[in-house]
Coordinates of C-alpha atoms and ligand atoms in Angstrom, one line a residue:
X193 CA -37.7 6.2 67.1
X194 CA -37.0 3.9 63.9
X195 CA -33.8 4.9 61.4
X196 CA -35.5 4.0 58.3
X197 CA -32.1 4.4 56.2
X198 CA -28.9 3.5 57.9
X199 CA -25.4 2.0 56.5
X200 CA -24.3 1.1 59.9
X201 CA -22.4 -1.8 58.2
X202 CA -20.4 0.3 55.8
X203 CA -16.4 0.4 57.0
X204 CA -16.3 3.3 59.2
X205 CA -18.9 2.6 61.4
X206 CA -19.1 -1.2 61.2
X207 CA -15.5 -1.2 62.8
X208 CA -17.0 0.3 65.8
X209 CA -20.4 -0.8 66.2
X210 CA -20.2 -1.8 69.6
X211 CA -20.5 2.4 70.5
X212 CA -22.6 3.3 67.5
X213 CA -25.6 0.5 68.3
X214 CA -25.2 1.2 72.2
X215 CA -25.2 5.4 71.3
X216 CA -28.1 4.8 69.0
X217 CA -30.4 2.9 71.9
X218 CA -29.4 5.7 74.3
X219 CA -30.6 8.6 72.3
X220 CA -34.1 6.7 72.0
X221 CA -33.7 4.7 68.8
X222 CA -35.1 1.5 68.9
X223 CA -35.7 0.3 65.3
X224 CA -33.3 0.4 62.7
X225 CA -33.5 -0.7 58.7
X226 CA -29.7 -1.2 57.6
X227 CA -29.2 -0.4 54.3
X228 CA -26.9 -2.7 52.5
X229 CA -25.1 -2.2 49.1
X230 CA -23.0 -4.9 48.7
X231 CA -23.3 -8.3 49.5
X232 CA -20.5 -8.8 51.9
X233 CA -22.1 -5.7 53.3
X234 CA -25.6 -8.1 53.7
X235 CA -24.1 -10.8 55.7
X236 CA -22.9 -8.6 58.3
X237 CA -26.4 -6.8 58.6
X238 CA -28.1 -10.3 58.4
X239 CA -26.1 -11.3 61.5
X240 CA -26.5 -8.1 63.4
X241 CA -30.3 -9.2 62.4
X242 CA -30.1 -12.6 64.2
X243 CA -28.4 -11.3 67.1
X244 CA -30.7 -8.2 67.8
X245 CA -34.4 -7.9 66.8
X246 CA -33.9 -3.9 67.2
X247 CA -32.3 -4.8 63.8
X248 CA -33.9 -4.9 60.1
X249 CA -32.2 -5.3 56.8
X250 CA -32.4 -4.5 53.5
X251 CA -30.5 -5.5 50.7
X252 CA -30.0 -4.1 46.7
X253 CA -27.9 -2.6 44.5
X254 CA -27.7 0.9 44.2
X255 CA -27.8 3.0 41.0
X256 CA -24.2 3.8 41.0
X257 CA -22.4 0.4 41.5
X258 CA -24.4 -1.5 39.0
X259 CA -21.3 -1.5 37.0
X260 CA -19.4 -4.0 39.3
X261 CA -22.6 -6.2 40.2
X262 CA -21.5 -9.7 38.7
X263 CA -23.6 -12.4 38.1
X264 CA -22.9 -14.3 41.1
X265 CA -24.3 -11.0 43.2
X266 CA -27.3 -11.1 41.2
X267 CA -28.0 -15.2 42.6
X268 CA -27.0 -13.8 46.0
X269 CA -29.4 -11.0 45.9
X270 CA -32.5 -13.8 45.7
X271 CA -31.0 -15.6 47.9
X272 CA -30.8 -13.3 50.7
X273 CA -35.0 -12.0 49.8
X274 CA -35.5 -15.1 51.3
X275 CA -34.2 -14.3 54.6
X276 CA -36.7 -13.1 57.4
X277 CA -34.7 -10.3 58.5
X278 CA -34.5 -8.6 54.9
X279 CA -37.8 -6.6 55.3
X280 CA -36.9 -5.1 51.3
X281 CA -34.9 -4.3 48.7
X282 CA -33.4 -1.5 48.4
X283 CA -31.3 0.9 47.7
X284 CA -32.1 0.8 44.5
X285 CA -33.8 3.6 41.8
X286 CA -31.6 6.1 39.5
X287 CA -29.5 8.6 39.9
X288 CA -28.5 11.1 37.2
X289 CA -26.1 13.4 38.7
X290 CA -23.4 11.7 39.0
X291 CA -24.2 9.7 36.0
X292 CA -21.0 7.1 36.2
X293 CA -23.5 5.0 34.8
X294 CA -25.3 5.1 31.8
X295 CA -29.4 5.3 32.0
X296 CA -30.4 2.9 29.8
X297 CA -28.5 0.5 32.5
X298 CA -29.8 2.1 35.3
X299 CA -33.2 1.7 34.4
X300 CA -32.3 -1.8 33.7
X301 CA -31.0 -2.7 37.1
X302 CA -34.2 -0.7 38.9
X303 CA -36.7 -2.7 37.0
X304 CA -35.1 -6.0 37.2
X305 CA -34.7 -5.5 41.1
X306 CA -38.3 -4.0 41.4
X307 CA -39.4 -7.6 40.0
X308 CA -37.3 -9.3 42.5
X309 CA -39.3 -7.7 45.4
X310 CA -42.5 -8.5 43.7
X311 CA -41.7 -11.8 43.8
X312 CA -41.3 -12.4 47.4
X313 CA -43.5 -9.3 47.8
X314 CA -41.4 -7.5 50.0
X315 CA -41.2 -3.3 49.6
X316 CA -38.5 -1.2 47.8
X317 CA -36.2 1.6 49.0
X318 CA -35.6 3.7 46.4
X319 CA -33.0 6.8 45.9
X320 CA -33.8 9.3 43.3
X321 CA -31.4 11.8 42.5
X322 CA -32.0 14.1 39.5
X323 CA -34.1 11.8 38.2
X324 CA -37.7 12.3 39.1
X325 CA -39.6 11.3 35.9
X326 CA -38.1 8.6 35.1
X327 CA -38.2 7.6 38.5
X328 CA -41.5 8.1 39.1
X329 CA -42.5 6.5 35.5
X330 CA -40.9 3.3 36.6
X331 CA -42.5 3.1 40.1
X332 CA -46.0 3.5 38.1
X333 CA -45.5 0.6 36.1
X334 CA -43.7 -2.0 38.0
X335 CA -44.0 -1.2 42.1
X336 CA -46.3 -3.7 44.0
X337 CA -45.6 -3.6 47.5
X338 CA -45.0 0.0 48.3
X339 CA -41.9 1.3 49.4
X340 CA -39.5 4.3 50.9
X341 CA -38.5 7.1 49.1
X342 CA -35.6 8.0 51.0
X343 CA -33.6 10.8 51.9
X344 CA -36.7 13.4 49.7
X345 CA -36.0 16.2 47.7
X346 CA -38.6 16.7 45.5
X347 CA -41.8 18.8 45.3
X348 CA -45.1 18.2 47.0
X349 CA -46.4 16.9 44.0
X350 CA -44.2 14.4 42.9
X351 CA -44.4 13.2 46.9
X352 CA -48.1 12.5 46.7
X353 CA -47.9 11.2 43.7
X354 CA -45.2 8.6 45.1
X355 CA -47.9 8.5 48.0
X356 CA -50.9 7.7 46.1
X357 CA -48.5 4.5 44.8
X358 CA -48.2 3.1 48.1
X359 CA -44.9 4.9 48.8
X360 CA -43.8 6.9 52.3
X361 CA -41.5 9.8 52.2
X362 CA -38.6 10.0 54.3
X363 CA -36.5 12.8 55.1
X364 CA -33.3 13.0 56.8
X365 CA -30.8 15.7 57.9
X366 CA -31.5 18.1 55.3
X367 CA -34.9 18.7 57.1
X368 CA -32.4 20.6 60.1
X369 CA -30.2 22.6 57.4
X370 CA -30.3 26.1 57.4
X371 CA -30.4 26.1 53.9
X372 CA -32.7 23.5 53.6
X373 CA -34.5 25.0 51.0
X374 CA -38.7 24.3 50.2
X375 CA -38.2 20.9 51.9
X376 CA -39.5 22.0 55.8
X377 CA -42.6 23.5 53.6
X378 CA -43.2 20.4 51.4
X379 CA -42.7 18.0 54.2
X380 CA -45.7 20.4 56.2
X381 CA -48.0 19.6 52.9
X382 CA -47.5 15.8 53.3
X383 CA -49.6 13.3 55.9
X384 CA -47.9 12.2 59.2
X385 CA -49.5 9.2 58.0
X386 CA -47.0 8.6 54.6
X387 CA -43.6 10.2 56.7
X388 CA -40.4 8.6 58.0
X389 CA -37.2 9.7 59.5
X390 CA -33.6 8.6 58.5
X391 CA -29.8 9.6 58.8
X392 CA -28.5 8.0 55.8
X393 CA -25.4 7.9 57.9
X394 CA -22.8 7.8 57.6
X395 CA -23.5 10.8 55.5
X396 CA -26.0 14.5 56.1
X397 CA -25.7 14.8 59.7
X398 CA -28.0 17.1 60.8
X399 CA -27.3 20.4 62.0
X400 CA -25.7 21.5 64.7
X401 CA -23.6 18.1 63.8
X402 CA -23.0 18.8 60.4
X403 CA -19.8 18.7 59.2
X404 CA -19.1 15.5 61.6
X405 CA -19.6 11.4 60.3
X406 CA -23.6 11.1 60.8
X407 CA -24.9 8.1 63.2
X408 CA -28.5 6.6 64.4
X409 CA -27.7 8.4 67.6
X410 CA -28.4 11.9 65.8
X411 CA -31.6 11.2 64.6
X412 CA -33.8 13.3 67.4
X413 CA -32.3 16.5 65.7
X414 CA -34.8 15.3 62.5
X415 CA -37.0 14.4 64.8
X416 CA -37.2 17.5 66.8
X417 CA -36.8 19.8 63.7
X418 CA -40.1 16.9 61.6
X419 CA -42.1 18.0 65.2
X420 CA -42.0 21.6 65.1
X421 CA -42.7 21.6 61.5
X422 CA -46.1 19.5 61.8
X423 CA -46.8 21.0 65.4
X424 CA -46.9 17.8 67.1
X425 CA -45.1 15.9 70.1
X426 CA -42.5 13.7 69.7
X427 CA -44.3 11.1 71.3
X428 CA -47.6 11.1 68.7
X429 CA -44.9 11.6 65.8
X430 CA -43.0 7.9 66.8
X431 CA -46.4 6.3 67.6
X432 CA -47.5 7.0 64.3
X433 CA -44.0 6.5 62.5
X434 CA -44.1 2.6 64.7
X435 CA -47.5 2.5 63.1
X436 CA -46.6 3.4 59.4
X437 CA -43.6 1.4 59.8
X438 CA -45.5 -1.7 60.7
X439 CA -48.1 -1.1 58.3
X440 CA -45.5 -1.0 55.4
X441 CA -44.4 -4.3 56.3
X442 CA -47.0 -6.0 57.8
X443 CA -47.7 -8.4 54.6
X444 CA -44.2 -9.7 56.2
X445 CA -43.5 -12.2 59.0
Ligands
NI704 NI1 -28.3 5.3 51.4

């Protein structure tokens, strides 16, 4: 099983890692793309990396800090592209819920980090909150190396359209809610071939967890839930997800 989307560096479950990395192998997870947002937060993932080749990393700026980024960060970003064990850049995209930060500036920091990963050709994570056109707009006219949308919400449409860009969909603990909403019936309109699975944790564990601070180790609930949803075994659902997942990053190595 691969965790596509994990902040396993962020403060709470950095400090015990130890338990979180051995929990994670036990429940069957063997891949796992730590998500970094800050740069202090990349070295740690980098040497986690290093240690343990169960380990990818990816490194950007999301949407909502791009207030404090300085222009140090910005140096250290290209810096760290260059590393081996950051497979892509990301989280980065727009979100316009919370909207601490203004649009024009969000848009700014997408694009600019967008042309970062087309220059060491590496794939993009994105995160998309409220903000689907523009979003997508973006994607259309500056993505080159495919990507992750993570953590989906959207409609079927907007999904194959992110598809048909060289984008995979992933989907996390939501897919388990009870009130997931039209998501279990979107995700059964999308190919096996363009689908991931994440936690996003330390935030939506799945159900019956919910509630509690999310880890890799809870992943088989999205699992489980992705597999009755497309009527398939767990086993051909990781052999293909091991298949997309190397074929999203195979330009790399
Ligand atoms: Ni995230």
């Amino acid at each position: 099983m691969i965790d596509t989307h994990a902040h396993i560096v962020c403060k709470e479950l950095y400090e015990r890692k130890e338990e979180v990395i051995a929990q994670a192998k036990e429940a069957g997870v063997s891949k796992i793309l730590i998500i970094c947002t800050s740069i202090q937060e990349a070295k740690l993932a980098i040497a986690l990396a290093k240690e343990d080749t169960m380990f990818d990393v990816a490194v950007g700026f999301h949407p909502c800090d791009l207030l404090d980024v300085q222009a140090d960060d910005w140096l250290m970003l290209e810096e760290f592209l260059q590393e081996k064990e950051v497979v892509a850049l990301g989280e980065i995209g727009l979100d316009y819920h919370w909207q601490t930060v203004e649009k024009d500036i969000q848009k700014e920091g997408f694009i600019r980090q967008i042309q970062l990963a087309n220059k060491v050709q590496k794939p993009i994570l994105i995160h998309m909150r409220e903000a689907t056109q523009d979003t997508m707009a973006i994607l259309k006219e500056y993505a080159q190396y495919g990507g992750i949308i993570h953590c989906f919400s959207g409609s079927v449409e907007t999904a194959k359209e992110a598809i048909a860009l060289g984008m995979y969909i992933s989907v996390g603990g939501p897919l388990t809610f009870k009130n997931a909403r039209g998501l279990p019936e979107v995700v059964a309109q999308l190919p096996i071939t363009s689908l991931f699975i994440e936690t996003d944790c330390p935030y939506l564990t799945p159900h019956p967890h919910r509630g509690k601070q999310n880890e890799p180790k809870y992943l088989p609930y999205t699992l489980a839930r992705l597999c009755e949803i497309k009527q398939m075994s767990e086993e051909d659902v990781k052999v293909q997800m091991r298949k997309n997942y190397e074929k999203l990053f195979s330009s790399l190595s």
